[in-house]
PDB file of C-alpha atoms and ligand atoms in Angstrom:
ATOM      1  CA  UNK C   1     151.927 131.403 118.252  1.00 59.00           C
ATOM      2  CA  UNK C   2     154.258 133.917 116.271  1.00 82.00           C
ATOM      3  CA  UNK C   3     156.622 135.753 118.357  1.00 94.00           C
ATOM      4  CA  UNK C   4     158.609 138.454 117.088  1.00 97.00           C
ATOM      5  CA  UNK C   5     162.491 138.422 117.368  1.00 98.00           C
ATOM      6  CA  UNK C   6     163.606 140.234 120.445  1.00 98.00           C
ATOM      7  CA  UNK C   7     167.614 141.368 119.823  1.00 98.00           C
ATOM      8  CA  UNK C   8     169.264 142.976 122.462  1.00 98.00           C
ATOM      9  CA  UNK C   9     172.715 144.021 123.751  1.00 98.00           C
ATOM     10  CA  UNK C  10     173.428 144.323 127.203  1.00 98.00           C
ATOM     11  CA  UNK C  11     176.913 146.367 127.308  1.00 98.00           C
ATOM     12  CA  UNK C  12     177.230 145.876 131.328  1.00 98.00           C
ATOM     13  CA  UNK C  13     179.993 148.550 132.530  1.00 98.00           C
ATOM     14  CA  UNK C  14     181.336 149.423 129.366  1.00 98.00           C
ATOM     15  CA  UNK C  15     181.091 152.554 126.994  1.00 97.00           C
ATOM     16  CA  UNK C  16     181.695 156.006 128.151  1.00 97.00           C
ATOM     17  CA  UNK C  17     179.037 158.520 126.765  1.00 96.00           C
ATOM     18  CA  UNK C  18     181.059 159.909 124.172  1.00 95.00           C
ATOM     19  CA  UNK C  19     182.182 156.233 123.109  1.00 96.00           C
ATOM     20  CA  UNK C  20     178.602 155.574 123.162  1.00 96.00           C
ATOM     21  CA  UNK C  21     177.623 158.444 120.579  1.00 96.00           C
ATOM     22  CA  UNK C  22     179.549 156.084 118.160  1.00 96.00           C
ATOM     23  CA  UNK C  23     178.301 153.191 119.201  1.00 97.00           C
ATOM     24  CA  UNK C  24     174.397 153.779 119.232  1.00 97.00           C
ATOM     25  CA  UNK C  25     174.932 155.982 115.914  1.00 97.00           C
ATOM     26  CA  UNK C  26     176.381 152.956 113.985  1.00 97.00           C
ATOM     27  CA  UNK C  27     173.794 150.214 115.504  1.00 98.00           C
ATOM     28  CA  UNK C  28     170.641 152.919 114.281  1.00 97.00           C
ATOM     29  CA  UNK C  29     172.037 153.511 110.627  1.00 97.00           C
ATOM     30  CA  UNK C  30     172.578 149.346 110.530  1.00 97.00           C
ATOM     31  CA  UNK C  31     169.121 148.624 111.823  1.00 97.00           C
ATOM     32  CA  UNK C  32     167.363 151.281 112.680  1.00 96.00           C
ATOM     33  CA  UNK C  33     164.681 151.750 110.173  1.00 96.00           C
ATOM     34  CA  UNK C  34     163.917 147.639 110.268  1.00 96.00           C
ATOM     35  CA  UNK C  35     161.135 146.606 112.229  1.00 96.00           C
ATOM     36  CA  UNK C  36     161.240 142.880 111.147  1.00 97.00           C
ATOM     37  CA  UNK C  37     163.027 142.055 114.625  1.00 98.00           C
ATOM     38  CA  UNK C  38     162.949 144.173 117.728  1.00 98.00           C
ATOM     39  CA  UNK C  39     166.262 145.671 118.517  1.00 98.00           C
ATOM     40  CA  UNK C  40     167.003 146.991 121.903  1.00 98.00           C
ATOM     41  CA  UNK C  41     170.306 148.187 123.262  1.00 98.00           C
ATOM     42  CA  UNK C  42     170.914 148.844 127.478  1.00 98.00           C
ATOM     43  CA  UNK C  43     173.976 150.835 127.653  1.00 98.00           C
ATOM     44  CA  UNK C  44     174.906 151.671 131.180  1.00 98.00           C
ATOM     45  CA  UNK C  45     172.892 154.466 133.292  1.00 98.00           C
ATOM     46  CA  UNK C  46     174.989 157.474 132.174  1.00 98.00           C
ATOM     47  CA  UNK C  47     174.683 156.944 128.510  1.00 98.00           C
ATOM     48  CA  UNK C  48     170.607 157.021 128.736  1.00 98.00           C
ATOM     49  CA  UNK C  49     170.267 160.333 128.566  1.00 97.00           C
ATOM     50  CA  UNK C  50     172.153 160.824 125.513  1.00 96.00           C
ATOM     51  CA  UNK C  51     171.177 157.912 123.690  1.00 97.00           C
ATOM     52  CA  UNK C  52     167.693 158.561 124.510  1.00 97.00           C
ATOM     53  CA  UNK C  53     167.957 161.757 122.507  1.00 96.00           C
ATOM     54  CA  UNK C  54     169.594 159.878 119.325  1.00 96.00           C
ATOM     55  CA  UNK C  55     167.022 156.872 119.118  1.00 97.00           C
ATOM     56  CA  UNK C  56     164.357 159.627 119.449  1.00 95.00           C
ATOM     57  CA  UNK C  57     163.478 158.809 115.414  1.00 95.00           C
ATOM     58  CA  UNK C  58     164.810 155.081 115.359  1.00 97.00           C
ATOM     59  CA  UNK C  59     162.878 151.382 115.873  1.00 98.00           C
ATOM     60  CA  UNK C  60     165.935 150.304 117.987  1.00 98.00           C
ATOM     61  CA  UNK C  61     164.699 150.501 121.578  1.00 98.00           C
ATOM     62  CA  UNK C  62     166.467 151.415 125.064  1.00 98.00           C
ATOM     63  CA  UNK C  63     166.907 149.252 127.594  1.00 98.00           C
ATOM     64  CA  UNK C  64     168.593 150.002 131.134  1.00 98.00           C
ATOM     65  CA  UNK C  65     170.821 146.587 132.643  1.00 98.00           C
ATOM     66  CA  UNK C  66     169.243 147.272 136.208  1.00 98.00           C
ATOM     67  CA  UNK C  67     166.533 149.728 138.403  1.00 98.00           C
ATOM     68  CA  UNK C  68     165.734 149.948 142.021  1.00 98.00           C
ATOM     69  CA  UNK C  69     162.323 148.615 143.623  1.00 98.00           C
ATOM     70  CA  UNK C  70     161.778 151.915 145.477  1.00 98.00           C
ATOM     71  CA  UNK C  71     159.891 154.469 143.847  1.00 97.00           C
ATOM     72  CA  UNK C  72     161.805 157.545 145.280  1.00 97.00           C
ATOM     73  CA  UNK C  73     163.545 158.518 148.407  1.00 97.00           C
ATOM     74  CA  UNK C  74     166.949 157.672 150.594  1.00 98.00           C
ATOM     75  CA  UNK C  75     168.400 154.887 148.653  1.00 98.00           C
ATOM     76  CA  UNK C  76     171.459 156.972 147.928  1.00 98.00           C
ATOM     77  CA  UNK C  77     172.810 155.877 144.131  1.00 97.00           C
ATOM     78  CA  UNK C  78     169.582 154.050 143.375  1.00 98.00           C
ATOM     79  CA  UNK C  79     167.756 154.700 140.350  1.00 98.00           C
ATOM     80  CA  UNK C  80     164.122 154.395 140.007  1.00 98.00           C
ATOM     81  CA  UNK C  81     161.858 152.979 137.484  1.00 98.00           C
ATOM     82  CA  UNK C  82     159.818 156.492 136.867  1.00 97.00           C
ATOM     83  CA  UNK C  83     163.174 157.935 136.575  1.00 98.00           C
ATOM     84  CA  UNK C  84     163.688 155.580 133.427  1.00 98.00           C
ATOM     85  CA  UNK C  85     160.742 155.594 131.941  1.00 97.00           C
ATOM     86  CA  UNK C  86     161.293 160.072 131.974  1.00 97.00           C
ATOM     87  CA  UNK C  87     164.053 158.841 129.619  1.00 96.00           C
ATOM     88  CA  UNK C  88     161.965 157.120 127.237  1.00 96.00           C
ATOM     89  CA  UNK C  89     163.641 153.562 128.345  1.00 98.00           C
ATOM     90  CA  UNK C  90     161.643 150.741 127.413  1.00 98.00           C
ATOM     91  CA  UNK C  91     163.049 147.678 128.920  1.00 98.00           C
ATOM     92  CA  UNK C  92     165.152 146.810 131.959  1.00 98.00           C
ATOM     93  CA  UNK C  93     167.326 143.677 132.303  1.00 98.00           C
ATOM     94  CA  UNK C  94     166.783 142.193 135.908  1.00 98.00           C
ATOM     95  CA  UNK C  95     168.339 139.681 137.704  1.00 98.00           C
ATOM     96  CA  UNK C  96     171.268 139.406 135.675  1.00 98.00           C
ATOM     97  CA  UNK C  97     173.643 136.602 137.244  1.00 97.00           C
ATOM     98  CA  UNK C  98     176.663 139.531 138.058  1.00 97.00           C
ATOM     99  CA  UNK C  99     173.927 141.156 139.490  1.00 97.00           C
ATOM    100  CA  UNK C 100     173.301 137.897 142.040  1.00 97.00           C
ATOM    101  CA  UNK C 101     176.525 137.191 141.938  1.00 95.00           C
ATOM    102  CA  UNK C 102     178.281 140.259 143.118  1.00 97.00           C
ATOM    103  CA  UNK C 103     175.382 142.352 144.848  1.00 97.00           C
ATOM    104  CA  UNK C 104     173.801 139.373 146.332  1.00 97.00           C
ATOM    105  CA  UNK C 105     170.448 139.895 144.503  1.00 98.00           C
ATOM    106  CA  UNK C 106     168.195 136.927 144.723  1.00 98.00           C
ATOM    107  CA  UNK C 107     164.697 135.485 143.740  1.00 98.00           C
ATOM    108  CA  UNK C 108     162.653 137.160 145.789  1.00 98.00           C
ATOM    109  CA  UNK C 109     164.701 140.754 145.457  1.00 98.00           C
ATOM    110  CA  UNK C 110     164.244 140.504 141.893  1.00 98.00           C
ATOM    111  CA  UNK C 111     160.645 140.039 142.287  1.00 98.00           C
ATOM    112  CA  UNK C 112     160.121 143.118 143.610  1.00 98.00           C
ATOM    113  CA  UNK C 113     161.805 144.912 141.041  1.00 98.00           C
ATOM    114  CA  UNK C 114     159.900 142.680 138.099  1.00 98.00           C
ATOM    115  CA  UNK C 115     156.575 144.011 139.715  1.00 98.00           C
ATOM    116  CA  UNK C 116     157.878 147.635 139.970  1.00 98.00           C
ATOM    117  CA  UNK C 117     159.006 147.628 136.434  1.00 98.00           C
ATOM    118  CA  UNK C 118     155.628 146.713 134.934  1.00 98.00           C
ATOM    119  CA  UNK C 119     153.685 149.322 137.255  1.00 97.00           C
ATOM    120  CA  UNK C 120     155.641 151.540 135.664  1.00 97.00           C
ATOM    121  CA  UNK C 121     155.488 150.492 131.979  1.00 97.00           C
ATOM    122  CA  UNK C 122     158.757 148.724 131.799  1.00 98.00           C
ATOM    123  CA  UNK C 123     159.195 145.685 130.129  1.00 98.00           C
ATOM    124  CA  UNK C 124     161.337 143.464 132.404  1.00 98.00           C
ATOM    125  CA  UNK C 125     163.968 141.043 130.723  1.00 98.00           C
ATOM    126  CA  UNK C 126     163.684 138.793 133.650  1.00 98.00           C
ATOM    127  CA  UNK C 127     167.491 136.608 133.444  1.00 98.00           C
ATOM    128  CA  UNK C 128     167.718 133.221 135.093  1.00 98.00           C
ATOM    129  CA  UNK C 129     170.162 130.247 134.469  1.00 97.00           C
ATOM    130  CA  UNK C 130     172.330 127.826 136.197  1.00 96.00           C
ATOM    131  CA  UNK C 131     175.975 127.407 137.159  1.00 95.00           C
ATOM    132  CA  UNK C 132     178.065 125.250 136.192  1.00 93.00           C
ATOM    133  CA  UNK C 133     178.235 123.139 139.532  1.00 93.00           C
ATOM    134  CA  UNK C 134     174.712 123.352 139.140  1.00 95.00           C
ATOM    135  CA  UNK C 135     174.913 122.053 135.788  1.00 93.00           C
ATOM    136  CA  UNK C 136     177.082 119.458 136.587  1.00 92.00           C
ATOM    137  CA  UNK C 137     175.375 118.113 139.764  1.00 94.00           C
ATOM    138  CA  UNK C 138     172.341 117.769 136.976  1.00 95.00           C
ATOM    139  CA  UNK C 139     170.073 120.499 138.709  1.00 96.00           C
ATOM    140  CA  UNK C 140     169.473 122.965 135.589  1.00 96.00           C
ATOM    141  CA  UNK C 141     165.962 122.551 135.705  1.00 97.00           C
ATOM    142  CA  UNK C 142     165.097 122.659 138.892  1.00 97.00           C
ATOM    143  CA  UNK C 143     167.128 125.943 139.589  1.00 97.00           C
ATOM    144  CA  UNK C 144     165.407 127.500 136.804  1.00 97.00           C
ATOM    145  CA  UNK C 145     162.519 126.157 138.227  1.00 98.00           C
ATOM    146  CA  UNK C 146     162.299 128.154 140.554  1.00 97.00           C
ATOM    147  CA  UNK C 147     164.045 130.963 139.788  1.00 98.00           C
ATOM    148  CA  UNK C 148     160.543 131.521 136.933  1.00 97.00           C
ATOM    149  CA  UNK C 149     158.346 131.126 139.883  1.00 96.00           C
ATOM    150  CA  UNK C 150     159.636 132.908 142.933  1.00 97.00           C
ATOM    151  CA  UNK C 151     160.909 135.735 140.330  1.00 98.00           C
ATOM    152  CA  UNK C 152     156.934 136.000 138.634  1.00 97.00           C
ATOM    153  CA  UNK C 153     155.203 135.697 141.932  1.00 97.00           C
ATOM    154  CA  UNK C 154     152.520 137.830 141.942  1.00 97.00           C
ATOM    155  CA  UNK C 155     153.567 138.399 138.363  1.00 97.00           C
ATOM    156  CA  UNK C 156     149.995 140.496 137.042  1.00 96.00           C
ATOM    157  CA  UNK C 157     148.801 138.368 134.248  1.00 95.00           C
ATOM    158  CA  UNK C 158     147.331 141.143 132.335  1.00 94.00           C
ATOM    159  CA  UNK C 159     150.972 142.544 131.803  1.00 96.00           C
ATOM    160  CA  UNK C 160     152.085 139.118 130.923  1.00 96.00           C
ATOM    161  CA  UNK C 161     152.962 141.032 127.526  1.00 95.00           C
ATOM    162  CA  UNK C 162     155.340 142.826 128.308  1.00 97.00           C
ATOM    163  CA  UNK C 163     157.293 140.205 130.224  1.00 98.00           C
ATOM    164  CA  UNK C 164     160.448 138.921 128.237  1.00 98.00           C
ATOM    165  CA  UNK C 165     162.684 135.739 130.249  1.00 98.00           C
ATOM    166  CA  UNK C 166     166.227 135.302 129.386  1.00 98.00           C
ATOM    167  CA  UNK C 167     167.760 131.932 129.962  1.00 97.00           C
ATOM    168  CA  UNK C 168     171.426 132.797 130.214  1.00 97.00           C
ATOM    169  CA  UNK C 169     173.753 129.372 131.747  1.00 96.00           C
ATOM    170  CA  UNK C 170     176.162 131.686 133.509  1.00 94.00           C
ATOM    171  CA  UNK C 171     178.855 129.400 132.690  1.00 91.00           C
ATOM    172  CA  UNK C 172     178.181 130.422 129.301  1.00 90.00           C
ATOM    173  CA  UNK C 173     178.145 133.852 130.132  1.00 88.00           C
ATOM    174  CA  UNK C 174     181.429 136.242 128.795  1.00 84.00           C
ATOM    175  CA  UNK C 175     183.530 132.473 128.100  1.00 87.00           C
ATOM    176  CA  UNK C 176     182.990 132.126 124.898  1.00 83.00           C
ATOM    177  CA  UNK C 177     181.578 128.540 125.978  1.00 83.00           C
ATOM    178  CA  UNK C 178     178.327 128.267 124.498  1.00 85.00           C
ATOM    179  CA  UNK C 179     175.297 126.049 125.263  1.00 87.00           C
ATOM    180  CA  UNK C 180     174.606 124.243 122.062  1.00 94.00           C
ATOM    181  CA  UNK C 181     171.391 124.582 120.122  1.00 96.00           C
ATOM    182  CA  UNK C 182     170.179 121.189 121.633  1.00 95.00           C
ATOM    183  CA  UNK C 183     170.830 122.618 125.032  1.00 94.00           C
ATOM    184  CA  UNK C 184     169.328 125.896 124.795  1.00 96.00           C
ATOM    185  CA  UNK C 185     166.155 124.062 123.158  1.00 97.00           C
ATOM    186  CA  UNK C 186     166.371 121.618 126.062  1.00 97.00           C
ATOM    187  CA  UNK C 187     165.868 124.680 128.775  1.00 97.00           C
ATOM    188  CA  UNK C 188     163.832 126.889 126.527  1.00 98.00           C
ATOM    189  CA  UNK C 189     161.127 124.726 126.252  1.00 97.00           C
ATOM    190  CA  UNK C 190     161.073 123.701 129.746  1.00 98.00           C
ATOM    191  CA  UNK C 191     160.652 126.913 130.877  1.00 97.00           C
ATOM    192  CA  UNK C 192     157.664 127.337 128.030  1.00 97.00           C
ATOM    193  CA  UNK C 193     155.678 125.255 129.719  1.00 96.00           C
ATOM    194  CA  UNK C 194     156.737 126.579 133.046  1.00 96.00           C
ATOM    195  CA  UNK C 195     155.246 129.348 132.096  1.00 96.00           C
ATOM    196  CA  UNK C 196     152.219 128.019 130.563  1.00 96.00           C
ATOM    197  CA  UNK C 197     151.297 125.725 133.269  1.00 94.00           C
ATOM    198  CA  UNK C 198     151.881 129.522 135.505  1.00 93.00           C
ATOM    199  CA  UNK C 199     150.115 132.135 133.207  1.00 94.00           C
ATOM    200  CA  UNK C 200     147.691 129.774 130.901  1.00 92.00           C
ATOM    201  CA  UNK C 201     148.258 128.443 127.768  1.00 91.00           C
ATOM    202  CA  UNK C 202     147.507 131.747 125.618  1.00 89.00           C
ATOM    203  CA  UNK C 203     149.207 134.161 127.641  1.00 90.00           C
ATOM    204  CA  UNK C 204     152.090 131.807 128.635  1.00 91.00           C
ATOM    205  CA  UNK C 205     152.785 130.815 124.865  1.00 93.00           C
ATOM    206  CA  UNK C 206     153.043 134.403 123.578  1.00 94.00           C
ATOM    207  CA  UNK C 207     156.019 135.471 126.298  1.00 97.00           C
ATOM    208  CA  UNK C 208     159.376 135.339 124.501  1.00 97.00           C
ATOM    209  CA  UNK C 209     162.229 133.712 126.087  1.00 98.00           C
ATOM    210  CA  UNK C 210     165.678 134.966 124.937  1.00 98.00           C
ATOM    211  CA  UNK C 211     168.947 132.947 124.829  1.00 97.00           C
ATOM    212  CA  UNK C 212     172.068 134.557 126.498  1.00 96.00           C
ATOM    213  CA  UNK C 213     175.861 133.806 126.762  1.00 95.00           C
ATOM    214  CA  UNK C 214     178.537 133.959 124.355  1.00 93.00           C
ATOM    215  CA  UNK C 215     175.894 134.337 121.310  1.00 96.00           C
ATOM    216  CA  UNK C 216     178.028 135.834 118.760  1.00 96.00           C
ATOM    217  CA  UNK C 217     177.310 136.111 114.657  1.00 97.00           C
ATOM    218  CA  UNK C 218     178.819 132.424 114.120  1.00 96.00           C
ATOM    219  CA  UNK C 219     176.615 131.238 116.715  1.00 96.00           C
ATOM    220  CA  UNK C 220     173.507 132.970 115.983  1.00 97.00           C
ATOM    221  CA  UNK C 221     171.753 131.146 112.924  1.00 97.00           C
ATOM    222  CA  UNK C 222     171.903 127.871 115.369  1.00 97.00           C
ATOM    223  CA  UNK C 223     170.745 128.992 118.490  1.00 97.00           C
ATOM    224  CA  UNK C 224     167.748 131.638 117.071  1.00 97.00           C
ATOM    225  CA  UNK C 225     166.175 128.334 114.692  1.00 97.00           C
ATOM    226  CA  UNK C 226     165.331 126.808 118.053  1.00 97.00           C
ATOM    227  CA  UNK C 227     161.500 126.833 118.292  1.00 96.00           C
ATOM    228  CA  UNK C 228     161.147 128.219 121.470  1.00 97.00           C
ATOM    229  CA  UNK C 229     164.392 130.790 121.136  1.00 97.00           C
ATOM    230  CA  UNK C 230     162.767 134.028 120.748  1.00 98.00           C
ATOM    231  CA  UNK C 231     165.985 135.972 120.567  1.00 98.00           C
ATOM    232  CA  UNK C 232     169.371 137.131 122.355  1.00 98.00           C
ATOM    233  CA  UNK C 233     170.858 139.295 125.088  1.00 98.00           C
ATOM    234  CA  UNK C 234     174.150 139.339 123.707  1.00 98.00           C
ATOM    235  CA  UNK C 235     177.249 141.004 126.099  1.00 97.00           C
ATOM    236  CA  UNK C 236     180.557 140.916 124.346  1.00 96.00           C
ATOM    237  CA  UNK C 237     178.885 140.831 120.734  1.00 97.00           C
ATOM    238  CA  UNK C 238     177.002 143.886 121.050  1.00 98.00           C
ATOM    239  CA  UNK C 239     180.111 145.897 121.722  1.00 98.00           C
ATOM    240  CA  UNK C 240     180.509 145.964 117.768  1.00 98.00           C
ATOM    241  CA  UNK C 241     177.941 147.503 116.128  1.00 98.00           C
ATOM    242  CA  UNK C 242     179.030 144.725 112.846  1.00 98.00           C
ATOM    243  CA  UNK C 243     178.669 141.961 115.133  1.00 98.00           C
ATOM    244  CA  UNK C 244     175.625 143.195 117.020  1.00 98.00           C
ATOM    245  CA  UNK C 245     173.889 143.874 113.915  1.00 98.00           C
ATOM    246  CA  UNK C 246     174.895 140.633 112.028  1.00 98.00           C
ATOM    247  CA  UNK C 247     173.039 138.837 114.673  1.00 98.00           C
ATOM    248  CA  UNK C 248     169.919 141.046 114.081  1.00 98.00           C
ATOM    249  CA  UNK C 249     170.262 139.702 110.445  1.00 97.00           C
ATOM    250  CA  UNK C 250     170.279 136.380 110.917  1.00 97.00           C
ATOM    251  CA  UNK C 251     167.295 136.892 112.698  1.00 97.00           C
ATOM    252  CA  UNK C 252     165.596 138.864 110.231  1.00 97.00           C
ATOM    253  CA  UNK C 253     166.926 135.529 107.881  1.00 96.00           C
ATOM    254  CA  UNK C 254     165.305 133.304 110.052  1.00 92.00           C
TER     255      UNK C 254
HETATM  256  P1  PGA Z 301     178.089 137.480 126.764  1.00 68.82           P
HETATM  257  O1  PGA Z 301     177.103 138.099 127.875  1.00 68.82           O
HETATM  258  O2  PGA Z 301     177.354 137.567 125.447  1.00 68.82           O
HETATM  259  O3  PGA Z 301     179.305 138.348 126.796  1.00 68.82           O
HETATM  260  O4  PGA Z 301     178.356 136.078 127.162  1.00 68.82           O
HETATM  261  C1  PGA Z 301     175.726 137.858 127.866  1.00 68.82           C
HETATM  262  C2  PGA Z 301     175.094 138.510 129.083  1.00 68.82           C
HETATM  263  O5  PGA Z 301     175.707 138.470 130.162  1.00 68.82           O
HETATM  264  O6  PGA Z 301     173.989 139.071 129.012  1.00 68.82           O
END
């Protein structure tokens, strides 16, 4: 099954909105007219608006790093997933590890906010990935185990579409350590047929599964010829529109 390239920068707390203006202006006149790979960028919630407005003409899609379950009321500093897709956002990064690891989200949290996303017409990047003890005590798999199948509980399998994974070893993540090809390929695969054994061997073979942590330009080539690497959610790269967009071109290469 062919599975289009899936590119996209997560740029976590950085980026003002007028340092975003440059940012998102480079990135579209780089790759904005190409529609060889899909390019999404998730700049934090107070550069939507504004970067909404300039990708109005472009391929490169918006993302948002993080939504609430709720649909509306007193969750002061929330921000819901109709309130998004007003802004023409596309896809939401959930369950990012700094989002388990410093607001305690977990599993079955996430879940919740996977199933809101898709009522809503988001596409969820759903993240999982191990730690390093966890690596070390040999328990990668089973961690992301189950982080695929409590986190896609209830997952509806006619959306299965629009559902992208992201297998991101968080001791990989921002270290500039990065898992090699073998060891992404390793994972990757595992979790295809995770998901294949879950959603069926059509559905589950068309879902792409992205590769995260320190995937930079000199990285790239490697990592994306992987059979079952579908793509990147790339942090510190995509802070440079050059080295964000490099990576889209090796993809395009690929
Ligand atoms: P990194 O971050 O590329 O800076 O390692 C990836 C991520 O956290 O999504």
């Amino acid at each position: 099954m062919s599975r289009k390239y899936l590119i996209a920068g997560n740029w976590k707390m950085n980026t003002t909105p007028s340092e975003s203006v440059d940012l998102i202006s480079e990135i579209n006149s780089l790759v904005g007219q190409q529609t060889q790979v899909q390019v999404c960028v998730c700049p934090p919630f107070t550069s939507l608006q504004m970067s909404s407005g300039l990708l109005e003409q472009s391929e490169v899609q918006l993302g948002s790093q993080n939504m609430s379950a709720e649909p509306s009321g007193a969750f002061t500093g929330e921000i819901s997933a109709e309130m998004l897709r007003d802004l023409y956002v596309n896809f939401v990064i959930l369950g990012h590890s700094e989002r388990r690891q410093y607001f305690g989200e977990t599993n079955q949290s996430v879940n919740k906010k996977v199933l809101a996303a898709v009522q809503n017409n988001l596409k969820p990047i759903y993240c999982i990935g191990e730690t390093l003890e966890e690596r070390e005590r040999n328990q990668t798999l089973d961690v992301v185990k189950s982080q695929v199948q409590e986190g896609l509980e209830s997952f509806p399998i006619n959306e299965v579409d629009n559902l992208v994974l992201a297998y991101e070893p968080v001791w990989a993540i921002g270290t500039g350590k990065t898992a090699t090809d073998e060891m992404a390929q390793e994972v990757h695969s595992y979790v295809r047929n995770l998901v294949v054994d879950h959603f069926g061997d059509g559905p589950g073979s068309g879902i792409r599964i992205l590769y995260g942590g320190s995937m930079k330009p000199e990285n790239a080539t490697g990592l994306l010829s992987q059979p079952d690497v579908d793509g990147g959610l790339i942090g510190g790269a995509s802070l440079n529109a050059r080295s964000f967009c490099s990576i889209v071109q090796s993809a395009i290469e690929i």
